[in-house]
XYZ file of C-alpha atoms in Angstrom:
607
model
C 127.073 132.798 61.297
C 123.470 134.358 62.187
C 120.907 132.038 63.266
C 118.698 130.980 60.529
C 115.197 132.663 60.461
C 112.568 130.031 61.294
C 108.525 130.523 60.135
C 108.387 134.157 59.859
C 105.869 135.163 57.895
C 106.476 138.268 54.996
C 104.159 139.593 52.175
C 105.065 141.166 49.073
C 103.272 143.096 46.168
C 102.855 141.237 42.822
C 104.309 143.696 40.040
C 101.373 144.947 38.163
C 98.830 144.925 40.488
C 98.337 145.859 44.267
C 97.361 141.938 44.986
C 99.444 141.340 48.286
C 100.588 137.416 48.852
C 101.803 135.751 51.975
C 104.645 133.399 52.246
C 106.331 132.156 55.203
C 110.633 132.320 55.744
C 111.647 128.950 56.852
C 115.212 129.712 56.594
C 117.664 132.653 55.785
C 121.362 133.355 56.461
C 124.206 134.920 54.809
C 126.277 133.548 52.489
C 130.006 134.408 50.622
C 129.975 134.123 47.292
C 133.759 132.986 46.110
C 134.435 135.579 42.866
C 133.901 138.655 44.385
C 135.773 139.572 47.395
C 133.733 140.831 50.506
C 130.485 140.147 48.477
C 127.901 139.221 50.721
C 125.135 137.022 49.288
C 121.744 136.699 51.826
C 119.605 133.541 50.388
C 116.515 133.232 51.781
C 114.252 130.114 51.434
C 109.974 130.485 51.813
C 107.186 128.545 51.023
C 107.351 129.726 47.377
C 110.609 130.308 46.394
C 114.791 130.692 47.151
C 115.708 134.172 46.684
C 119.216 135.206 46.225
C 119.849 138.933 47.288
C 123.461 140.820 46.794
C 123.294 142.670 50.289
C 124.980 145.731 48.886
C 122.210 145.981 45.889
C 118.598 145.926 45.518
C 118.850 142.800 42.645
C 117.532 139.012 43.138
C 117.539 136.297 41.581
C 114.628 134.063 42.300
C 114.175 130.376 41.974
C 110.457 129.386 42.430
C 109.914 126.373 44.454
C 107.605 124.440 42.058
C 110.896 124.442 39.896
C 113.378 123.201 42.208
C 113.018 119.489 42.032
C 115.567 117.827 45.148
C 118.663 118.646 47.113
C 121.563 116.780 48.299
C 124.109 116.809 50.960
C 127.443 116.321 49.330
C 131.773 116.496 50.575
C 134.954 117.479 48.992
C 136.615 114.881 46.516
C 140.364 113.730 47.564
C 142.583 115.336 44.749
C 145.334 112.718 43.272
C 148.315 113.303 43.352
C 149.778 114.918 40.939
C 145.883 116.134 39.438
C 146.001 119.488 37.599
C 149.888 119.775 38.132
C 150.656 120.014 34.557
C 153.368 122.397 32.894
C 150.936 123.450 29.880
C 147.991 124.680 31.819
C 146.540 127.882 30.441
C 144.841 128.863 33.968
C 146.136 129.958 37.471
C 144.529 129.253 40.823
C 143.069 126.457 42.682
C 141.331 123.676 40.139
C 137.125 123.732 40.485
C 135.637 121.875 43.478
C 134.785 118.163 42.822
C 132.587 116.639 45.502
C 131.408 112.856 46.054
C 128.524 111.380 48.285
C 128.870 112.167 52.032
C 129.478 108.064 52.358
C 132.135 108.204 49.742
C 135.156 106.294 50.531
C 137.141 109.348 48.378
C 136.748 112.153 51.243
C 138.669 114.891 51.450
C 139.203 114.718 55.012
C 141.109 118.280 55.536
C 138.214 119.852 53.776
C 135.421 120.042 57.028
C 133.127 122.016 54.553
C 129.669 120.340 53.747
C 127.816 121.202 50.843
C 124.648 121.273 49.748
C 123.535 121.460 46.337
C 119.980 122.424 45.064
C 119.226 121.261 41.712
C 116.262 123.482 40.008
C 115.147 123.772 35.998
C 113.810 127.492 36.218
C 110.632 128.239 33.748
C 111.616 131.556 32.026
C 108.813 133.154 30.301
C 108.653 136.097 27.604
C 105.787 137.597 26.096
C 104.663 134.526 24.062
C 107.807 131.964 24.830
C 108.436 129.475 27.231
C 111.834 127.812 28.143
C 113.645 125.629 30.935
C 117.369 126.627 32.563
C 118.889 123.883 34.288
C 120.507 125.719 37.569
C 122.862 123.981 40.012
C 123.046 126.108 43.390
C 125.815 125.045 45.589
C 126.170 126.587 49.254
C 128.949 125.487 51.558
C 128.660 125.613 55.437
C 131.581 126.026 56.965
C 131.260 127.376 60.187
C 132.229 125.038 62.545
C 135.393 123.662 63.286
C 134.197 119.600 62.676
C 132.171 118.651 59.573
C 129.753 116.785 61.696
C 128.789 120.085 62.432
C 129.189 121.948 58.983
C 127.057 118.910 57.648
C 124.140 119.291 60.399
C 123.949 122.915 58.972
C 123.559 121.707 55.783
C 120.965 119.050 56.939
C 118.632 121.525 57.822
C 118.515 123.133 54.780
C 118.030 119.990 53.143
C 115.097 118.740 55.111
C 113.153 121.588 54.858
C 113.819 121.980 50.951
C 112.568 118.442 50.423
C 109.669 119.193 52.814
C 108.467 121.714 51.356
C 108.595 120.601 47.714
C 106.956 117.054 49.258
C 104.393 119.771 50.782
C 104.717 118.028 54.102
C 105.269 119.904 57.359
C 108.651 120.927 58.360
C 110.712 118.615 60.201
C 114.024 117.160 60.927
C 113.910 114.444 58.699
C 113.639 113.739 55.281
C 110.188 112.723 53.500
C 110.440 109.118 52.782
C 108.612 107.069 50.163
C 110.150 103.935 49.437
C 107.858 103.290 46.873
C 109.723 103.154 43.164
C 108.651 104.530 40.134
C 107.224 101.481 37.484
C 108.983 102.777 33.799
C 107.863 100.582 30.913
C 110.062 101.418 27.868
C 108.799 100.819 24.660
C 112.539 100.688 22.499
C 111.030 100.776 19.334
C 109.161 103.713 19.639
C 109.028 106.726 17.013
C 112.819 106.131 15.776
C 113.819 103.646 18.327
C 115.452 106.312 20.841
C 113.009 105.905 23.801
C 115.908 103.865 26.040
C 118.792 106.702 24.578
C 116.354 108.979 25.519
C 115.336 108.192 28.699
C 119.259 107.326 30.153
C 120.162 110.871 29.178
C 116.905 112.945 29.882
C 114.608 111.730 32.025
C 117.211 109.491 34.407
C 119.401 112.431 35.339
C 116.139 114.372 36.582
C 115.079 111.407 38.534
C 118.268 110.863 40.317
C 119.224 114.766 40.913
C 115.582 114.087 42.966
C 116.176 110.927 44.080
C 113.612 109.371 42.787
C 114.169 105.282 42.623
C 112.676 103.473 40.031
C 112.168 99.972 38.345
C 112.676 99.922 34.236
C 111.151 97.559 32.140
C 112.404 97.637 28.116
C 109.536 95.775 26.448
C 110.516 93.995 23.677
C 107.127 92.352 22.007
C 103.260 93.377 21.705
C 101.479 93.873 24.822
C 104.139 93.266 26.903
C 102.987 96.347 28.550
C 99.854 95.118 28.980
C 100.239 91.781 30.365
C 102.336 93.310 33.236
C 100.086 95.685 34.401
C 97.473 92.962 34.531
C 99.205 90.614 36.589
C 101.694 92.321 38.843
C 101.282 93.846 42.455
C 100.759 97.475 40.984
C 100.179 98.914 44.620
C 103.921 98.732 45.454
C 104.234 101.469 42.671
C 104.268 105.350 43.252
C 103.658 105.834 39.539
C 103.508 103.953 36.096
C 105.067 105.606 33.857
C 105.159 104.682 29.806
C 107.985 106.358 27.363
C 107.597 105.673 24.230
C 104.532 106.507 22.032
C 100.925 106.827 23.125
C 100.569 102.841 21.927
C 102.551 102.128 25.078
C 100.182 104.109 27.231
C 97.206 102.429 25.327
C 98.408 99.099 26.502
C 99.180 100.078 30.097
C 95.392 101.999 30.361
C 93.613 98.208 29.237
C 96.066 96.330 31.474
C 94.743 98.326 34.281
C 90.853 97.734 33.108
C 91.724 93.994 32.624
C 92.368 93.805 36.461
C 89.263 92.490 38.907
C 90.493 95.702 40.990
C 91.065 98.187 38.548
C 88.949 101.317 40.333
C 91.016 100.843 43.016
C 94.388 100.566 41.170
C 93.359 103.797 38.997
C 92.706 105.535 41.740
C 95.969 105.075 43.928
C 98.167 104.333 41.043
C 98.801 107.695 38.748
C 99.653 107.446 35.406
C 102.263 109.189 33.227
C 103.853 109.780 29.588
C 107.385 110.484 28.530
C 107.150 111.179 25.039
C 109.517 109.021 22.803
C 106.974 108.148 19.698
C 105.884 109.717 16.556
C 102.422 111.457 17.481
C 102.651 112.178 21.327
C 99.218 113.624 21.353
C 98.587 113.310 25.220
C 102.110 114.704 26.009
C 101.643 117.707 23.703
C 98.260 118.284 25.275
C 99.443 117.672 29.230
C 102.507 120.393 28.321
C 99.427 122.489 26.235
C 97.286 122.776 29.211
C 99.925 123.482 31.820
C 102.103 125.713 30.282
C 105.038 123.170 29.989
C 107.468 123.948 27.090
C 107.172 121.031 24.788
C 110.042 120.571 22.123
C 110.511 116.983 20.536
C 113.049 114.895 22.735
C 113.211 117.723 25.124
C 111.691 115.484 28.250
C 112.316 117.829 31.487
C 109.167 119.493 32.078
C 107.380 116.178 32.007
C 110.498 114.192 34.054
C 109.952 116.866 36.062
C 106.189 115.845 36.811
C 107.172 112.513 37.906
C 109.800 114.374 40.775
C 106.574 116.360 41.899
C 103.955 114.250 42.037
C 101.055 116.491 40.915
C 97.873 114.901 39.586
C 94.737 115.786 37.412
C 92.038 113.509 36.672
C 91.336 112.268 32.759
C 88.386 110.953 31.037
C 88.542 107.865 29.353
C 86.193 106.626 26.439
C 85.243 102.619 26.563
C 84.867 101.427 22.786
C 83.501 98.525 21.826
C 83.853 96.532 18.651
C 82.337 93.715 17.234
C 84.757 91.250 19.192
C 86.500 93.192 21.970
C 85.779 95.898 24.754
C 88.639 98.665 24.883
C 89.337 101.888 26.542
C 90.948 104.782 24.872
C 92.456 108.295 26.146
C 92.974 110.048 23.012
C 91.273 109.323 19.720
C 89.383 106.818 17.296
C 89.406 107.437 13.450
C 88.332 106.563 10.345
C 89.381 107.505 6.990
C 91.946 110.153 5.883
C 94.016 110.353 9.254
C 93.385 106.900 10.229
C 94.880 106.060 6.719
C 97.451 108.253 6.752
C 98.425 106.847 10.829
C 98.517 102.992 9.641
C 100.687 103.495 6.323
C 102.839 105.492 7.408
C 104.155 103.121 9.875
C 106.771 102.113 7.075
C 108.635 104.865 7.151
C 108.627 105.308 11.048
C 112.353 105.672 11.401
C 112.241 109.217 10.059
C 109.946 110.263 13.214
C 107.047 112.444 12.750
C 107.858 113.713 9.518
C 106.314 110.509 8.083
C 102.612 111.858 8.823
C 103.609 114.584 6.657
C 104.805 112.916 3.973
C 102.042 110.338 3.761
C 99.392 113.353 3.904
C 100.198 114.679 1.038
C 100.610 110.679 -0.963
C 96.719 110.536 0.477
C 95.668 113.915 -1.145
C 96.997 112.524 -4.205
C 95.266 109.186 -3.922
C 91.916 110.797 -2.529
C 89.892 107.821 -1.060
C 86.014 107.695 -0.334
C 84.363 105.531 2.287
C 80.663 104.588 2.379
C 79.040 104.283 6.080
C 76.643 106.000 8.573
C 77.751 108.088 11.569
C 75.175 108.164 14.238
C 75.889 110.658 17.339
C 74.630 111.548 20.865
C 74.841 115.648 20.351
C 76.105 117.972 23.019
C 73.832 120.668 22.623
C 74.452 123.342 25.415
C 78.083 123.995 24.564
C 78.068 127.590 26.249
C 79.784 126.135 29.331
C 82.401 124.642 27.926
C 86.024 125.933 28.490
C 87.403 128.879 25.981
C 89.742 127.509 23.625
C 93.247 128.030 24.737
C 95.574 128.989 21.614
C 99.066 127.589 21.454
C 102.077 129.428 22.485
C 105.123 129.868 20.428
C 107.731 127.938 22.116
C 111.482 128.900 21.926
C 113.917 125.740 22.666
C 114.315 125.118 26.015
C 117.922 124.911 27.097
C 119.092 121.324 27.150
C 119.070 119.870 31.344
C 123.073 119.078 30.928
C 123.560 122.208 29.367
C 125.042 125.588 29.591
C 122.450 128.444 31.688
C 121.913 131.103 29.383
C 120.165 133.297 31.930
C 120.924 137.116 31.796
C 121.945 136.945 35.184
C 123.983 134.339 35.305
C 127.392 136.922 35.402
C 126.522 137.615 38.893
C 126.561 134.412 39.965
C 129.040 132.616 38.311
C 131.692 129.521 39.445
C 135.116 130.827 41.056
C 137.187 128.728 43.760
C 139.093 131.089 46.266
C 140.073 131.310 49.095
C 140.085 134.955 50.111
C 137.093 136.822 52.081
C 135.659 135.603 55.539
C 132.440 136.465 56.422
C 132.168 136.655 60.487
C 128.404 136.283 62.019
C 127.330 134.996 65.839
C 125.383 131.848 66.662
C 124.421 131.734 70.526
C 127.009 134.354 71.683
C 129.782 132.462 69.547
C 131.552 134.294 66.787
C 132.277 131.406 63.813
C 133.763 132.309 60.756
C 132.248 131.346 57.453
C 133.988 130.837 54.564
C 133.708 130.865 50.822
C 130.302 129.865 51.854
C 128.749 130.307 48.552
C 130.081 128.658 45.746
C 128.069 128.652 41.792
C 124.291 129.266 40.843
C 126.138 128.223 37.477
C 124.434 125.435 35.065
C 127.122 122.900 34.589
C 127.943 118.655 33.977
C 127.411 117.089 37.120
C 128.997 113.765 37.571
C 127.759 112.705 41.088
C 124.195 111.621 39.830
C 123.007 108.655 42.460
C 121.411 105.633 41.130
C 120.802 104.038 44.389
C 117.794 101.989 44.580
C 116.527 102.020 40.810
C 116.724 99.217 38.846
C 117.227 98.210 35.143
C 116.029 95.095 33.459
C 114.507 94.127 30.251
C 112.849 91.071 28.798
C 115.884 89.003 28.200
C 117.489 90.180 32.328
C 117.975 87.081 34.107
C 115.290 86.864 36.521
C 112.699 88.586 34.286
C 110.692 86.174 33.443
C 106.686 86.934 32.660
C 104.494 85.197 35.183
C 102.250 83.182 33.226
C 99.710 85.608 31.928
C 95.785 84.882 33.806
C 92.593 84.651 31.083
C 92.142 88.351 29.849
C 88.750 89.902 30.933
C 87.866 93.311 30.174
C 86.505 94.897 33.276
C 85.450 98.863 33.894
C 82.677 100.706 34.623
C 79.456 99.879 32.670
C 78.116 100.886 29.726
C 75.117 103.054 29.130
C 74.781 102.278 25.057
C 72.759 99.616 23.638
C 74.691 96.942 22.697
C 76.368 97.097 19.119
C 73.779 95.752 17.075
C 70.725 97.160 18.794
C 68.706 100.015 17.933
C 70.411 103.780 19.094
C 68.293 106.067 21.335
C 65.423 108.545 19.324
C 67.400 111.327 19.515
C 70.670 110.611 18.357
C 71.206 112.788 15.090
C 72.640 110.236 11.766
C 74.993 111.229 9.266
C 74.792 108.907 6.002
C 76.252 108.524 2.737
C 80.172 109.088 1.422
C 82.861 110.485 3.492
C 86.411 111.203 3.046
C 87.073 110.828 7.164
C 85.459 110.991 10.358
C 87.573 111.372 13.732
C 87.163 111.732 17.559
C 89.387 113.187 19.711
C 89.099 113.406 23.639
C 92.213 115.138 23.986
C 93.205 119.018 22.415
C 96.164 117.370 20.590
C 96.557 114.220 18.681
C 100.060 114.584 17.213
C 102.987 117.119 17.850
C 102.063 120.013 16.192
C 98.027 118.511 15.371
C 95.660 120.925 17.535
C 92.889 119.094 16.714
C 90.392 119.670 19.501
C 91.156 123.861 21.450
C 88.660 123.610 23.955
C 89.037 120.359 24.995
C 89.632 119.725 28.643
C 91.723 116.746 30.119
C 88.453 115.743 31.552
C 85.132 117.638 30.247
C 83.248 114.789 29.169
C 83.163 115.621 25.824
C 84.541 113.871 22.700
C 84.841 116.324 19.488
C 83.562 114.340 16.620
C 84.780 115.794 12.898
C 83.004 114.472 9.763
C 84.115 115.686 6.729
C 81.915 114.292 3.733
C 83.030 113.183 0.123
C 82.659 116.592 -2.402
C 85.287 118.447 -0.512
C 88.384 119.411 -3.003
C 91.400 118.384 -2.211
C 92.782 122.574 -1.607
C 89.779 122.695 1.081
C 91.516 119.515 2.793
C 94.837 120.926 2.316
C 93.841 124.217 3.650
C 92.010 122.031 6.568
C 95.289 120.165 7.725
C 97.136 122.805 8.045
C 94.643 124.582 9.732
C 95.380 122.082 12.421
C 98.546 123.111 13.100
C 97.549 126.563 15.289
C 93.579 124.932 15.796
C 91.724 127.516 13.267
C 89.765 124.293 11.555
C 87.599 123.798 14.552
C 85.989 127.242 14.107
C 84.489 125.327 10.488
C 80.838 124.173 9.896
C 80.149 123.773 6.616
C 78.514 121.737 3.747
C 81.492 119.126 3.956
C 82.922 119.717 7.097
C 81.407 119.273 10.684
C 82.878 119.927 14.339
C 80.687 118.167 16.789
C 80.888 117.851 20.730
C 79.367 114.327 21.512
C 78.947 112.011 24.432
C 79.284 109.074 22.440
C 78.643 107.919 18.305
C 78.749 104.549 16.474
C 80.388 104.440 13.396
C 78.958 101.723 10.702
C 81.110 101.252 7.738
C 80.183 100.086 4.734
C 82.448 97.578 2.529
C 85.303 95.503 4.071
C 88.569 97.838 2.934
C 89.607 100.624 5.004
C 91.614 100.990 8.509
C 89.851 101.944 12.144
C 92.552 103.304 14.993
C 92.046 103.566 18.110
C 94.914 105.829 20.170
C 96.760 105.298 17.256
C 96.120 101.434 17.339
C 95.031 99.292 14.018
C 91.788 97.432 15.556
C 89.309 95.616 13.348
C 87.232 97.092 10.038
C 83.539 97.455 10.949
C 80.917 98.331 13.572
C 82.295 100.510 16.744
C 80.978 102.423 19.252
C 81.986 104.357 22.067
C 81.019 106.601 25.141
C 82.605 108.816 26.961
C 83.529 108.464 30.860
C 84.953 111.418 33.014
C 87.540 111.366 35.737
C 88.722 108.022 35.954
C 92.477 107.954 35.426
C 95.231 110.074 37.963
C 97.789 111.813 35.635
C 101.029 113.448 36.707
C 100.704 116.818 35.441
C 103.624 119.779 35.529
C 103.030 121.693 39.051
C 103.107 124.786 36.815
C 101.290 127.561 38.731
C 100.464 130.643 35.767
């Protein structure tokens, strides 16, 4: 067995250009892959990336390290007696290798091999596609005569994986952070999948990293909410809401309802597993960083949680007549606020109920009297390009079958034939079948050590008694509701079919409402469209939405403004106001806009 190569430090040539990068080798060593006999495999880990060479040909596969998410240490199964030993088997040859934690009390003990597996979900990108590959790499050390020393091997490799995608220096131990994820599950989310969804998505990634948790299934209004307000939220890595954007909402004004909540914003990052029916803020975190997003497909987002990535996000506080909120994504009034609220009755069919109730609203067209009054961005020139939306193939389910092209030269086979001899310290050791599958397959050794499940009814679950609610947050800069607006704000009056502010580039699934909004730009994007317009100009406006083209549109009836902050003052007491989605009271409202205050975990996507 050669000696692994420690720190050495390489450059290569980016295709297309003559841009040289450096990247250090940590470790490399020669491996046997099991199909093909005297096949020599050299895999080669660096600070960006494992690289799997064929010695005997010029073709790698790659595996950046941004997509490799954990690693684990793993041993041999003990086969029953009797396993595989029936008369009607189709096959010939030893059965596939099943192995068990290194603790297990179901060792193999005449197997010394360790093995490590690597668990990655590779980003494949075509011309204007993205997709995600789940890829299990298995390699098996068996050099030494004693597993204790097969499994030190293996060890190594291990620790430096994990350090490396912790970005801590190398060492000899693993990274530790004891600290648990916080997952508040909303159940009845879009159509009531969120804890179906989470148990077979977003659970397997976690564990494959080992990544503990503590889960919380909600089961009443502002549950959420209340928890975040009166819990310990430092002992937390992350809070993390699946479900809708409503669950978010609640979790963003239980933080501002805390006497410490710059501090707890700050240290505690925030995140979104998309469950709902809009999922506007996980369309636009996948949007802006290149993540596939395809409905119930959660990896690229489970996958932020693994890597711990942040970006900062603005927040807007609003303010009603009665209560002081804060908002990440939108506030509306009129057509889509309508169309938001009424649909809610058919919300077991998903998102497809926007749709539906769209076109019942263009029917019933509805007018509402009020006066918009706004504080204009006027230098725009600044502001980020709009980024168009890519056309996203389906990703390839996390427990499913790799599709990759290369996949043939790496595929599953369990014999024992080859030996591969190398020297460590003088010492000639013979290595065996030391490579075993880069194939995607079921695994069925998924840890759930140190997460927990528990829901409002567990025993022991019981709410503390919530404190007196008191909106805190940083201070506003708007006269108060009431009062007279600055000189300079500009005032839109009369009839209007909607007016609606988004903060975010996305406010629903396939709604690209805002293209060159930023996660945090300061800038709302206020749309007005007045009463006048025909119904085919609104038609031809919503679906405009769908690939952004609408926001390109100043006209007589329809407006696109950048603002730092508006009041809206409706006239007449019928009609619905939403805020993120939420129903909050008819009348008055006013909001500002306030950058960088939230952490998010964000994809570590580097393009």
């Amino acid at each position: 067995m050669a000696q692994p190569k420690l720190s050495e430090d390489v450059y290569n040539v980016k295709n297309g250009d003559n841009a040289v990068s450096k990247e250090t080798v940590y470790l490399e060593e020669t491996f046997y892959i099991r199909l093909k006999k005297k096949t020599p495999f050299r895999v080669r880990l660096t600070s960006n990336r494992l690289s799997l060479i064929k010695d005997d040909s010029s073709k790698e596969q790659t595996i950046p390290l941004q997509d490799i998410i954990g690693s684990k240490c793993m041993r041999s199964k003990r086969r029953r007696v009797g396993a595989g030993s029936c008369v009607c088997r189709s096959f010939v040859g030893k059965p596939p290798l099943k192995v068990v934690d290194e603790d297990s009390g179901d060792l193999d003990e005449n197997d010394i091999s360790a093995y490590l597996y690597i668990y990655a979900y590779n980003l494949k990108r075509s011309r204007r596609s993205l997709k995600r590959e789940r890829t299990t790499i298995t390699l098996q050390f068996r050099s030494y005569d004693k597993y204790e020393d097969n499994n030190r091997e293996a060890q190594r490799w291990r620790n430096t994986i994990k350090c490396l995608i912790a970005n801590e220096p190398i060492t000899n131990v693993v990274p530790q952070n004891d600290k648990k994820l916080l997952i508040l599950i909303n159940p009845k989310s879009g159509s009531g999948k969120a804890v179906e969804l989470f148990q077979t998505k977003v659970a397997t990634i976690l564990n494959e990293a080992e990544i503990p948790y503590y889960l919380r299934v909600t089961e009443s209004a502002q549950y959420a909410r209340d928890y975040i307000r009166t819990r310990d939220v430092y002992c937390w890595r992350g809070v993390v809401a699946v479900g809708g954007d409503g669950v978010l909402f609640e979790i963003l004004n239980g933080m501002f309802e805390r006497l410490d909540w710059q501090q707890a914003l700050a240290e505690v990052p925030l995140a979104i597993i998309p469950c709902g029916s809009g999922n506007g803020l996980a369309r636009t975190i996948c949007h802006h960083y290149n993540e596939p997003y395809i409905t119930h497909n959660l990896t690229g987002l489970s996958m932020a949680l693994v890597r711990g990535k942040t970006a900062n996000m603005d927040v807007v506080r609003v303010e009603t007549k009665s209560k002081i909120m804060y908002s990440f994504l939108s506030v509306g009034w009129g057509l889509l606020a309508d169309i938001d609220i009424e649909s809610e009755k058919l919300r077991v069919i998903g998102g497809q109920r926007f749709t539906l109730w769209a076109l019942a609203r263009l029917i019933g067209l509805r007018k509402y009297k009020g006066v918009i009054h706004y504080a204009r961005i006027k230098d725009v020139s600044n502001l980020p390009k709009p980024k168009l939306p890519l056309t996203i193939s389906h990703s390839v389910s996390h427990d499913g079958e790799l599709d990759s092209p290369d996949t043939e030269d790496f595929v599953d086979c369990y014999e024992n034939t080859e030996t591969l001899t190398n020297v460590v310290n003088g010492k000639r050791h013979k290595r065996v079948d030391s490579w075993h599958s880069t194939n995607s397959r079921r695994s069925t050794f998924y840890s759930t050590r140190g997460s927990e499940y528990h829901s409002v009814t567990s025993s022991g679950s019981e709410m503390r008694s919530p404190v007196h609610a008191c909106m805190h947050g940083p201070a506003s800069h708007l006269p108060s509701l009431m009062s007279q607006l600055p000189s300079h704000w500009e005032r839109e009056e009369g009839e209007f079919v909607m007016a609606y502010v988004s903060y975010q580039a996305y406010i629903g699934e396939d709604l690209l409402f805002a293209p060159r909004s930023q996660l945090s730009d300061g800038v709302m994007w206020l749309l007005i469209i007045k009463a006048g317009i025909t119904r085919s100009q609104i038609f031809s406006f919503l679906m405009g939405m769908s690939h952004g083209s609408h926001s390109e549109i100043n006209g007589e009836y329809i407006k696109m403004i950048p603002v730092s902050a508006f009041r809206l003052v409706p006239e007449g007491p019928n009609g619905y106001i939403t805020v993120d989605g939420e129903l909050v009271e008819y009348g008055p409202i006013q909001a500002e806009i306030f950058p960088n205050i939230v952490n998010l975990l964000v994809p570590n996507n580097n393009l």
